[in-house]
CSV table of C-alpha atoms in Angstrom, one decimal:
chain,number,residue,atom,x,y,z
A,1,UNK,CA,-12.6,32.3,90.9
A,2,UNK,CA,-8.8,32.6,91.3
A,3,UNK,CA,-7.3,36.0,92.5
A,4,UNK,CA,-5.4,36.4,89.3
A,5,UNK,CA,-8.4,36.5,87.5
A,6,UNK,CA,-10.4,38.8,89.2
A,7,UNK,CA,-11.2,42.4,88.0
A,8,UNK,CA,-8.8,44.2,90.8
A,9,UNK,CA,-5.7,42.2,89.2
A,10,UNK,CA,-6.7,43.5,85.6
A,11,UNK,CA,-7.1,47.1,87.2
A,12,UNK,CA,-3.7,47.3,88.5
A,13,UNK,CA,-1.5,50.2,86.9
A,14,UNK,CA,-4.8,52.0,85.8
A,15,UNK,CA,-5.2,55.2,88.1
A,16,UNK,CA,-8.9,55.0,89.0
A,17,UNK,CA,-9.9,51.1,88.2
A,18,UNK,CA,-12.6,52.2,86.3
A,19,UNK,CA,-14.5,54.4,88.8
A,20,UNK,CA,-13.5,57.5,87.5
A,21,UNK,CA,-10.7,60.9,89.0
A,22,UNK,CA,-14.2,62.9,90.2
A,23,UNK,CA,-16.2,60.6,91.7
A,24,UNK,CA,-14.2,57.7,93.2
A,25,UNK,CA,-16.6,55.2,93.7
A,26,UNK,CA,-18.9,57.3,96.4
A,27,UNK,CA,-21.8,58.9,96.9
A,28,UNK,CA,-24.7,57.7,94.4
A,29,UNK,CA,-23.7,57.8,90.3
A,30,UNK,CA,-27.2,56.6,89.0
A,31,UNK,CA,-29.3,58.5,91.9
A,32,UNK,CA,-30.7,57.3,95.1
A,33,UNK,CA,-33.2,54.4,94.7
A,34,UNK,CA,-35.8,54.3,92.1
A,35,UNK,CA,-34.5,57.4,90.6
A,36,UNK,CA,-34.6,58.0,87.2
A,37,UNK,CA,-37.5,55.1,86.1
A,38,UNK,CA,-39.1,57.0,83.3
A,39,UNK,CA,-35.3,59.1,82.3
A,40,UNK,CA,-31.8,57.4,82.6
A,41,UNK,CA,-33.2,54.0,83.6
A,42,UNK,CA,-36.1,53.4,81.3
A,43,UNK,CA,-34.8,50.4,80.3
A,44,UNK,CA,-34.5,48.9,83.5
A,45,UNK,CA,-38.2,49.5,84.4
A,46,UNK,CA,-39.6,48.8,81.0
A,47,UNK,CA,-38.0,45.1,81.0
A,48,UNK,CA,-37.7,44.1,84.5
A,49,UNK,CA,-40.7,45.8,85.9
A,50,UNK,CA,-43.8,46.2,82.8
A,51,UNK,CA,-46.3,48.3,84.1
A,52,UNK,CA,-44.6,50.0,87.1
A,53,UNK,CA,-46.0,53.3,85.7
A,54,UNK,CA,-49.7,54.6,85.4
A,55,UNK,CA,-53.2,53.8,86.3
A,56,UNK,CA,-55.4,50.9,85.3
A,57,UNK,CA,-59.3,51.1,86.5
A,58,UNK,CA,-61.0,52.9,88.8
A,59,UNK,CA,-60.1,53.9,92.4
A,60,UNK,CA,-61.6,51.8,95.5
A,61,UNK,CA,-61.6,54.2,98.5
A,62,UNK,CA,-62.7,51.3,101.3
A,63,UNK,CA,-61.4,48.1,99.8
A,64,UNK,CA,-61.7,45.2,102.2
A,65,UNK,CA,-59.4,42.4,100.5
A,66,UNK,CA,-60.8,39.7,102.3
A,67,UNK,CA,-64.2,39.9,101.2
A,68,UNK,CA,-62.6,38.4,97.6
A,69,UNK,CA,-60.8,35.7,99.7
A,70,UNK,CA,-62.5,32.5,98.8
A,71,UNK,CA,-60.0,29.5,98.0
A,72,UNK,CA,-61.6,26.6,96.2
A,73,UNK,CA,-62.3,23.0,97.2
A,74,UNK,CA,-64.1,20.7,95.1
A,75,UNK,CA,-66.5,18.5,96.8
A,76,UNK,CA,-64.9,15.5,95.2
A,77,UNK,CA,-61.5,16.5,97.5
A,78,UNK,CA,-63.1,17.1,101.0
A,79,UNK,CA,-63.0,13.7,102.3
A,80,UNK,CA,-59.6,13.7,101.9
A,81,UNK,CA,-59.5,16.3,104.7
A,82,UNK,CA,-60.9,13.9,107.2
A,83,UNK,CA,-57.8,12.6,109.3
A,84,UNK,CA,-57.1,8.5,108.4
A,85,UNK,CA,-58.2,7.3,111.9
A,86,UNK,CA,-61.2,8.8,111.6
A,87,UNK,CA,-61.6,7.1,108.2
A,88,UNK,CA,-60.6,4.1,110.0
A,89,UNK,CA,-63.7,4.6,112.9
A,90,UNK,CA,-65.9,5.3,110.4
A,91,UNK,CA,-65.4,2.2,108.2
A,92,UNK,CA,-66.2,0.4,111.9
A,93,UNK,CA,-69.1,2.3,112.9
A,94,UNK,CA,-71.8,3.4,110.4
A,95,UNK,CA,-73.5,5.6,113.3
A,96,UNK,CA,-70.3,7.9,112.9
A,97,UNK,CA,-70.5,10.8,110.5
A,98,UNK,CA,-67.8,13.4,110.4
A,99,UNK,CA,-67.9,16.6,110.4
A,100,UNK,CA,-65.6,18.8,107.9
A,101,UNK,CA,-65.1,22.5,108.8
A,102,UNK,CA,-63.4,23.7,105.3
A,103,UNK,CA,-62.5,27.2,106.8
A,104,UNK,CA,-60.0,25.3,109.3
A,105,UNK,CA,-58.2,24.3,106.3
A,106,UNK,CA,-57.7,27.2,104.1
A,107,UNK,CA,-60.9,26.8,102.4
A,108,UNK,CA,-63.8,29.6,102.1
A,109,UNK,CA,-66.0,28.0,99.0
A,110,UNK,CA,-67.1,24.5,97.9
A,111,UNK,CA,-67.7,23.8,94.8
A,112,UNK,CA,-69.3,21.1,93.0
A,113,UNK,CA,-67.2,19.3,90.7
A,114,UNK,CA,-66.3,15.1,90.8
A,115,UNK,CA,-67.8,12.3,92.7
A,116,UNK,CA,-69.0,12.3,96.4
A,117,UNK,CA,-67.9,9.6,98.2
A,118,UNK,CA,-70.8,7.0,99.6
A,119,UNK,CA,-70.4,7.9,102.9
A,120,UNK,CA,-72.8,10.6,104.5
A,121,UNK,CA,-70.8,13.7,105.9
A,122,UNK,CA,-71.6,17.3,107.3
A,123,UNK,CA,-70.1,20.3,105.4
A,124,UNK,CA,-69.4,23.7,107.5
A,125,UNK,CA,-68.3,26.5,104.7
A,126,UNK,CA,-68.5,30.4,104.1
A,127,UNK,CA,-69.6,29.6,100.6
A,128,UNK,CA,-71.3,27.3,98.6
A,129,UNK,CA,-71.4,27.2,94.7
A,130,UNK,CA,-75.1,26.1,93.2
A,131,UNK,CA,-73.9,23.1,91.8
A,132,UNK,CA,-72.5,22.2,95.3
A,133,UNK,CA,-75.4,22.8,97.3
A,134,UNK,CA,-77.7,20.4,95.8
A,135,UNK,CA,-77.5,17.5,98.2
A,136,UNK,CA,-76.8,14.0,96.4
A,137,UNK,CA,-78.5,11.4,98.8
A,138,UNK,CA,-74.9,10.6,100.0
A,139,UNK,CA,-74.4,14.4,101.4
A,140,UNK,CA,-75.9,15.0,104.6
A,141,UNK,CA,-75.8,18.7,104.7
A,142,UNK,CA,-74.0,21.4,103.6
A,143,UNK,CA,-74.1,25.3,105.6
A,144,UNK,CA,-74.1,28.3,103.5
A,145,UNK,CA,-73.6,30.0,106.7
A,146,UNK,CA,-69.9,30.6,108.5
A,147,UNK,CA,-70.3,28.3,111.9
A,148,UNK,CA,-67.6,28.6,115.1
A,149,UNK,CA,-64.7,26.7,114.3
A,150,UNK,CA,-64.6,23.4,115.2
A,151,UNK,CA,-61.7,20.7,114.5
A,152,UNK,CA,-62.8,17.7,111.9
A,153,UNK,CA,-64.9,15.7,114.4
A,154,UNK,CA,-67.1,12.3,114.8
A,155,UNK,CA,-70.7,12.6,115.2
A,156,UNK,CA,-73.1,10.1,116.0
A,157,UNK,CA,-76.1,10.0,113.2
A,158,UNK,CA,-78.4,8.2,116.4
A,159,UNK,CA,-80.2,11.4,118.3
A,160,UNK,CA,-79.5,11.6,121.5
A,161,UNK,CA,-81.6,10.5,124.3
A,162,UNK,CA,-83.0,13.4,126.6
C-alpha cells in the first residue's frame, strides 16, 4: 500500500488519530485477554467461537484418551503397506509371506471391507472388527492380540528344520 494512503497520512491534523485525549493508545481498552466473552464481546464469542460457554454431558474423572484411539484400515488397503521390493520377492518366491504390523503404521483396528488380495499374509493388530476376523482362505492369520513391534518382514511359510 503507498504511504499516502495509509491511515497515519489521513490522521494528520487530528489531535489524537483516533485513539482518544484519556487513553492514548495504552494500557488495555477492551480488557485483558478473554475478558468480557459473555458482556462487551458477546458477539465475538458467539460467532467466532459457538459453544465456548457451558457444559455438555457428564464429567469423566480418569479419562485415558488413548483407550478411544483406534484409526481404521480396511483389509482391502493393507497390502499396500508392504514395501514394493518385498512385493517384488514375493512375486519370486511363493514360500515368502509377509508379515504386516498395522500398529507401526498408525493403525490400531482392521476392519473388513473390499477384496483380499490372493496372496497369503500375516496380520499383527490391537483390534479386529468381526467382519475382519473371519479368515478368507487367502488370509493366513490375523492377532487380536497387540504383539512387539516388528518392521514389515519376510517369512518363510516352510517350517524350520530343528
Amino acid at each position: 500500500m503507498p504511504t499516502r494512503l495509509s491511515k497515519t497520512r489521513k490522521h494528520r491534523g487530528h489531535v489524537s488519530a483516533g485513539h482518544g485525549r484519556v487513553g492514548k493508545h495504552r494500557k488495555h481498552p477492551g480488557g485483558r485477554g478473554l475478558a468480557g466473552g459473555q458482556h462487551h464481546h458477546r458477539t465475538n464469542f458467539d460467532k467466532y467461537h459457538p459453544g465456548y460457554f457451558g457444559k455438555v454431558g457428564m464429567r469423566r474423572f480418569h479419562l485415558t484418551r488413548n483407550a478411544q484411539w483406534r484409526p481404521i484400515i480396511n483389509v482391502d488397503k493393507l497390502w499396500t503397506l508392504v514395501p514394493e521390493e518385498d512385493r517384488q520377492a514375493i512375486e519370486k518366491n511363493s514360500d515368502l509371506v509377509p508379515v504386516i504390523d498395522t500398529l507401526q503404521f498408525g493403525y490400531g483396528k482392521v476392519l473388513g471391507n473390499g477384496q483380499v488380495p490372493q496372496r497369503p499374509f500375516i496380520v499383527k493388530a490391537r483390534f479386529v472388527s468381526a467382519k475382519a476376523e473371519y479368515v478368507p482362505p487367502t488370509l493366513l492369520s490375523l492377532s487380536p492380540t497387540y504383539l512387539p513391534l516388528l518392521p514389515v518382514g519376510l517369512k518363510s511359510r516352510k517350517p524350520e528344520a530343528s
